[in-house]
Tab-separated table of C-alpha atoms in Angstrom:
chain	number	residue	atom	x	y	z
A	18	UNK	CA	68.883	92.013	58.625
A	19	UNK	CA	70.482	88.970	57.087
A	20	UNK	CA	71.902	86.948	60.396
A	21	UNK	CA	75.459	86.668	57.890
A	22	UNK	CA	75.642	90.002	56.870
A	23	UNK	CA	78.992	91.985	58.131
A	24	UNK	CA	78.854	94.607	60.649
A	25	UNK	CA	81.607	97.169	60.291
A	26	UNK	CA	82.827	98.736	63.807
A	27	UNK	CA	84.399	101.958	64.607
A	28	UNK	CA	87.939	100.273	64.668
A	29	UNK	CA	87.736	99.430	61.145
A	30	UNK	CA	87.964	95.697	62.169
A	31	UNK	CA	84.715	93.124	61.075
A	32	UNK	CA	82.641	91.181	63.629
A	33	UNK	CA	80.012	88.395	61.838
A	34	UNK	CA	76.472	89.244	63.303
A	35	UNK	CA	74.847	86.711	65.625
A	36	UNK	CA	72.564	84.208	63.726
A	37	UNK	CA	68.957	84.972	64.239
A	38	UNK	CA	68.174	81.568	65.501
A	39	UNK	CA	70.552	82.459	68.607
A	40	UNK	CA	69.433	85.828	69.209
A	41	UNK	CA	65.793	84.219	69.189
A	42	UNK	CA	66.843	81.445	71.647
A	43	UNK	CA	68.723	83.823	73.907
A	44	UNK	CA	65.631	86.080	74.456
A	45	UNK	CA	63.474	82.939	75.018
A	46	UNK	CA	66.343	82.067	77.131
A	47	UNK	CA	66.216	85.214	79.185
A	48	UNK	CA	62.355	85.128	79.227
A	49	UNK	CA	62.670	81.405	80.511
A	50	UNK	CA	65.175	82.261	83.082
A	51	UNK	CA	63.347	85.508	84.547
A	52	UNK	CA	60.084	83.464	85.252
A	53	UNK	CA	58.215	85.227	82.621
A	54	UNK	CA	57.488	82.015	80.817
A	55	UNK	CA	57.082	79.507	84.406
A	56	UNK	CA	56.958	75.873	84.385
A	57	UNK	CA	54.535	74.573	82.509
A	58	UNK	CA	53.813	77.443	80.635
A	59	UNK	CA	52.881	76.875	77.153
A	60	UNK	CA	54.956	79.439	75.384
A	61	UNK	CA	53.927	81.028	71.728
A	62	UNK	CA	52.803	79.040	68.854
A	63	UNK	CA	55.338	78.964	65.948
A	64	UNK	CA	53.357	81.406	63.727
A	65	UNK	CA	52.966	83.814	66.799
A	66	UNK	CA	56.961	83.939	67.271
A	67	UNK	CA	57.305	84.425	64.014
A	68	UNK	CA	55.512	87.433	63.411
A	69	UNK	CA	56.742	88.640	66.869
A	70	UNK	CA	60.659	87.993	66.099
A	71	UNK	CA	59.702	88.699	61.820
A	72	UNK	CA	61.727	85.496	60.624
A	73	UNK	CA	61.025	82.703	59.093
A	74	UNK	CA	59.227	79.266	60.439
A	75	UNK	CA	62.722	77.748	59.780
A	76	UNK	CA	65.151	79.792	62.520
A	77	UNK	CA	61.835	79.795	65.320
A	78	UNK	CA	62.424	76.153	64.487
A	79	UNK	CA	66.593	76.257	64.904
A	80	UNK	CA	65.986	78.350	67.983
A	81	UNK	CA	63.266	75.990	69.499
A	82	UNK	CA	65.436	72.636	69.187
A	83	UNK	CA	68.759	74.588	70.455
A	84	UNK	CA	66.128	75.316	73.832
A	85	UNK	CA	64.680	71.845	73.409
A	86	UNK	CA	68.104	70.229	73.664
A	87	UNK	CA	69.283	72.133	76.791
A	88	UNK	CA	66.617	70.784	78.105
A	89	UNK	CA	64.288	74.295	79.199
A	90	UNK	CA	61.159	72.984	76.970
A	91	UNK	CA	59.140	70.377	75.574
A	92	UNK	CA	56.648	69.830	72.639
A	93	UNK	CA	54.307	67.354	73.092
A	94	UNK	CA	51.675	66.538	69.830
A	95	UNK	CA	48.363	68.252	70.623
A	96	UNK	CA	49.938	70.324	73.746
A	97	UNK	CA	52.265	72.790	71.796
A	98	UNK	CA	55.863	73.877	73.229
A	99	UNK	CA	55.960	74.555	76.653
A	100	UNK	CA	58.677	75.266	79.470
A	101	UNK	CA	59.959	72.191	81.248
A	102	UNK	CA	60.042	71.540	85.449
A	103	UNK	CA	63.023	72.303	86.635
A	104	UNK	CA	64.146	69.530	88.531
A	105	UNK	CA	65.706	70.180	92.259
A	106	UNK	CA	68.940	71.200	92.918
A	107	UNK	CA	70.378	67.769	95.153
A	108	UNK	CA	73.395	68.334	97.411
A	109	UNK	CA	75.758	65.081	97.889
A	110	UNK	CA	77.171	65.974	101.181
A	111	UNK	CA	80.943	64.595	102.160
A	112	UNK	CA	79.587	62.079	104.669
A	113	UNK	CA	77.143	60.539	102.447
A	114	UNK	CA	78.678	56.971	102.869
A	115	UNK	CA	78.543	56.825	106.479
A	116	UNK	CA	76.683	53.722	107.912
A	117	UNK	CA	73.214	55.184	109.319
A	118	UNK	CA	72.531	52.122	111.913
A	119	UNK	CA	69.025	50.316	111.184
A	120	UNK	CA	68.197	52.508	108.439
A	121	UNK	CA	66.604	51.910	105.205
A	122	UNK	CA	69.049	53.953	103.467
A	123	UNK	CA	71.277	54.254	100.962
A	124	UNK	CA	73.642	57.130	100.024
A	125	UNK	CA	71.699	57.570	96.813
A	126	UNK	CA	68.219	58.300	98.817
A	127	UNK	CA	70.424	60.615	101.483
A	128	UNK	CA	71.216	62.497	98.314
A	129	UNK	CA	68.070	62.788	96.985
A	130	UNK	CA	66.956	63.279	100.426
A	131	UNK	CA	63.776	60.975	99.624
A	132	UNK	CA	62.557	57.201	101.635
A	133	UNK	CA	62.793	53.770	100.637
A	134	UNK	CA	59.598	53.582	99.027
A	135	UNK	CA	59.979	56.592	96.784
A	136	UNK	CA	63.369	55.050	95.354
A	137	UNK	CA	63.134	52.435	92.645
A	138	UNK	CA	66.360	50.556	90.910
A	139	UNK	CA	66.536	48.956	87.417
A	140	UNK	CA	69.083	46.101	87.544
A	141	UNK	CA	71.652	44.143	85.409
A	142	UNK	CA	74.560	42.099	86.210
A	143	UNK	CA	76.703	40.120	84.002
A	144	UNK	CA	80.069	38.512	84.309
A	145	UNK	CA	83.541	40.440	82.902
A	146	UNK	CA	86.959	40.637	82.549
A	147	UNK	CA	88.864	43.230	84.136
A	148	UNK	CA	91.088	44.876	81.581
A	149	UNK	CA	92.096	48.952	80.478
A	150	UNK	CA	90.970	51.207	83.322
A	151	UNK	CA	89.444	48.539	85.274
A	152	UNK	CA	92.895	46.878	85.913
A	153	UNK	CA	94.308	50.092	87.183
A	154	UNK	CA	91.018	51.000	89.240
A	155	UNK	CA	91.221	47.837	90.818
A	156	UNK	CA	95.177	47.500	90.868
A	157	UNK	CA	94.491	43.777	89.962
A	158	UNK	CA	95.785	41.454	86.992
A	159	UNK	CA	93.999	41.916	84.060
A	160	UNK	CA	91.600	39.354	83.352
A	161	UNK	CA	90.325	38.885	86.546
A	162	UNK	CA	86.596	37.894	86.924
A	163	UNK	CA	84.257	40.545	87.835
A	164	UNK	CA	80.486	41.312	88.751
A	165	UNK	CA	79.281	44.161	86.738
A	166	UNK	CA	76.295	45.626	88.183
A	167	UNK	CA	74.398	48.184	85.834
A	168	UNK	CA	72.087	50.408	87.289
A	169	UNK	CA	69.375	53.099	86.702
A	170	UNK	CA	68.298	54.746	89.687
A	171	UNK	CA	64.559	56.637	90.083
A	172	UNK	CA	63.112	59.598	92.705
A	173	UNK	CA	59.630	58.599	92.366
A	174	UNK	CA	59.847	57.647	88.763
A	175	UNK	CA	62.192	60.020	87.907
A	176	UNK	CA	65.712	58.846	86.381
A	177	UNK	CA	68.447	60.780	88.464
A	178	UNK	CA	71.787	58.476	87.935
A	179	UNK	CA	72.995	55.524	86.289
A	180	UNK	CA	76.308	53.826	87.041
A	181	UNK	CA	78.009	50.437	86.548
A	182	UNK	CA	79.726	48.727	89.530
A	183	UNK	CA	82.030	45.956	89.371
A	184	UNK	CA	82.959	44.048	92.403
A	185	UNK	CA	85.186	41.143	92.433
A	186	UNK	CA	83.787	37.591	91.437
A	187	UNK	CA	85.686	36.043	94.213
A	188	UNK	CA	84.263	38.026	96.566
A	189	UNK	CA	80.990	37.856	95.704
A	190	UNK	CA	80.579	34.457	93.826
A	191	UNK	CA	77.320	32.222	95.287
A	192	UNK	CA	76.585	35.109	98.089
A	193	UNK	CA	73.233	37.261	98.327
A	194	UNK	CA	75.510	40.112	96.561
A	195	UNK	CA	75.474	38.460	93.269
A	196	UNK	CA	71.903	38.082	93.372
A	197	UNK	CA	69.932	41.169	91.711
A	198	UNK	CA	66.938	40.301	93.406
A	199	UNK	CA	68.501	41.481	96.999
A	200	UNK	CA	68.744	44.994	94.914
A	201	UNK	CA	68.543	47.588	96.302
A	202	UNK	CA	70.907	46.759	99.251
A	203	UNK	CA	69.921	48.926	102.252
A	204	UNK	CA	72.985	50.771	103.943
A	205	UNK	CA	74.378	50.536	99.729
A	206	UNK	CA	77.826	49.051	99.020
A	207	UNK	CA	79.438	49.322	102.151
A	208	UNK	CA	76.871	47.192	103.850
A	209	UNK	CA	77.296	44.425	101.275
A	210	UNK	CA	80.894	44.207	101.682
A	211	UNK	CA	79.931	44.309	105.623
A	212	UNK	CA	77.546	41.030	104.733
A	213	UNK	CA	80.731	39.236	103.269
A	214	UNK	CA	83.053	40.285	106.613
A	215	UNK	CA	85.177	42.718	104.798
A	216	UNK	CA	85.404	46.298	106.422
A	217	UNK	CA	85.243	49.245	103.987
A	218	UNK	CA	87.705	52.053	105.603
A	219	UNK	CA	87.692	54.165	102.969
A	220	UNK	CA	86.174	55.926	99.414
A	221	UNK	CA	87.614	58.045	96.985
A	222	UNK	CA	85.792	59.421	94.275
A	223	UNK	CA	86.984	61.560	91.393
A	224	UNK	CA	84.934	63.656	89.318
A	225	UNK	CA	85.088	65.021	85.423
A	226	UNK	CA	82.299	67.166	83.635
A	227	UNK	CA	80.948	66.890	79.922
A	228	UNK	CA	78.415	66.722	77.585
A	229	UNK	CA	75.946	63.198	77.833
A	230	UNK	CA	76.134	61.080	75.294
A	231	UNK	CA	72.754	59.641	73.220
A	232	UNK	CA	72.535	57.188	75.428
A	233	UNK	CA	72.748	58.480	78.831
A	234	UNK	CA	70.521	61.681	77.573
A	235	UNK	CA	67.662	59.028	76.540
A	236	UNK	CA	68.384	57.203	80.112
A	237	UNK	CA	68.653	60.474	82.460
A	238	UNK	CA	65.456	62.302	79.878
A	239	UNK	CA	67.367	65.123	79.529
A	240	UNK	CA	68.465	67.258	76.511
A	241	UNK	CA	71.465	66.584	74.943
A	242	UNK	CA	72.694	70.188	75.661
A	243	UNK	CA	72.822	69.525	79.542
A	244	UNK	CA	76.039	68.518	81.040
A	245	UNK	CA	76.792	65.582	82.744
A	246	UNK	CA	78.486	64.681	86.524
A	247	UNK	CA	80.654	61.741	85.852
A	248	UNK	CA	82.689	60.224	88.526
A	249	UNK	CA	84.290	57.041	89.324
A	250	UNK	CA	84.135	55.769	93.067
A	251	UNK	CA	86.086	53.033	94.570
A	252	UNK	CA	85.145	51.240	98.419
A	253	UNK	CA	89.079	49.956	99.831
A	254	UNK	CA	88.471	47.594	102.942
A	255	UNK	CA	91.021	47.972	105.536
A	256	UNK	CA	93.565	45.599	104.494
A	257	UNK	CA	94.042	48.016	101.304
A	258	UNK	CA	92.549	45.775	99.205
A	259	UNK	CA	90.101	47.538	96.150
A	260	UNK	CA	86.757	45.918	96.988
A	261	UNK	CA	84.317	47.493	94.593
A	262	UNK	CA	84.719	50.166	91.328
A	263	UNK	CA	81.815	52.114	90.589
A	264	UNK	CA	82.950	53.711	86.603
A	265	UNK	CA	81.280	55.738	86.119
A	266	UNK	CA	78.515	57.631	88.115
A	267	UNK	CA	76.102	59.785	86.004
A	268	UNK	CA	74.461	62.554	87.224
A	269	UNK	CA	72.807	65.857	85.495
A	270	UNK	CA	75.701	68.574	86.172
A	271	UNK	CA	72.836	71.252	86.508
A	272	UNK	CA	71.077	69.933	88.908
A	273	UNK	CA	74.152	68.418	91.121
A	274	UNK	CA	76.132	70.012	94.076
A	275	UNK	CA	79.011	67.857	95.290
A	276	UNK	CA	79.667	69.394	99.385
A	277	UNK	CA	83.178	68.824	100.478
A	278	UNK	CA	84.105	69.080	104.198
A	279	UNK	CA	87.858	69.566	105.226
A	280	UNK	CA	88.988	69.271	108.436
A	281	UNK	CA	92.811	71.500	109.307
A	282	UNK	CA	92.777	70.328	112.616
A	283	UNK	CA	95.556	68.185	113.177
């Protein structure tokens, strides 16, 4: 029946039927989910769902890029539509920034639980100005010089997060921090502050969820229907002083379980 066509209920009230193309992509959905279609599966060819669902090529298509863009398959020229690995769920445990003594570690690999030569890092810095957010992040004057640090960060190959952390230009100007060749830093931000004698005491993170935009869906290869982790971090040395902003973390939300551990003991 026509997916627009009125249904009339009991009550004498109207409800507009569901478009075909959803009912289609919830049943693939369901079929998806309950391991009917696995990873790697190559599910039916366009003319086969059509006959099976009786619809046109058009909605199979509607329904296949909704499913495409939440990320559950792929279609690759020559190989047909098939169901995507799921990647692993990753925990990111409250203690992840604690110093792990002659390690080749960073917070990053604890999360992803992998070693130091499964983790790759693409790089850039450049020089900024601290101004909107970054002044009140920072709790500095606006204008003041910063490092930003852009990075991408792999799991054997595998883009998991991006981020972009700024540190302060006159902490870090002419030292082995402002060099992106010393990247990655083993031990992570905390240990580079160590490098320059300041003490990190503390970290506070914050955390928002929503939809990726174009650019972090191309950089994370996911489908623009899967949401996003996004959280800013900030490392304050002892003195109270704001010693590097992290703004923002990006993480797949579906894949991402943020552990918190608090203590009532006085």
């Amino acid at each position: 029946m026509c997916a627009q066509i009125e249904a009339i209920i009991g009550s004498g009230s109207t409800v507009v039927a569901q478009p075909e193309y959803l009912r289609i992509a919830a049943d693939l959905r369901r079929r998806i989910s309950s391991g009917e279609y696995g990873p790697g599966d190559q599910i039916p060819t366009l003319p086969e769902l059509c006959v099976s669902y009786r619809v046109s090529e058009t909605t199979i298509r509607n329904a296949l890029r909704l499913l495409a863009g939440e990320g559950l398959i792929e279609s690759r020229a020559r190989a047909g539509t098939r169901v995507r690995p799921r990647p692993a769920i990753h925990r990111m445990p409250a203690d992840r920034y604690r110093s792990t003594s002659g390690a080749k570690a960073t917070p990053y690999t604890r999360d992803q639980g992998i070693g130091w030569s499964e983790y790759r890092l693409d790089k850039r810095f450049e020089k900024v100005r601290a101004h909107g957010e970054l002044v009140q992040l920072f709790e500095c004057e606006a204008g003041e010089r910063l490092l930003a640090r852009h990075f991408v960060f792999y799991d054997n190959d595998q883009p998991t997060q991006m981020s972009t952390s700024y540190v302060r230009w006159s902490d870090v100007a002419g030292t082995p921090v402002a060099d992106p060749i010393n990247e990655p830093w083993p031990g992570g931000t905390r240990a580079q502050m160590a490098s320059l004698g300041i003490r990190v005491s503390r970290v506070t993170e914050s955390f928002t969820a929503a939809m990726p935009t174009e650019v972090e869906a191309a950089t994370l290869r996911i489908g623009v229907g899967i949401p996003v982790l996004r959280y800013t971090r900030r490392h304050i040395a002892d003195t109270g002083r704001v010693v590097e902003v992290a703004h923002p973390i990006v993480r797949r939300g579906d894949t991402t379980v943020v552990d918190f551990a608090i203590n009532l003991d006085d």
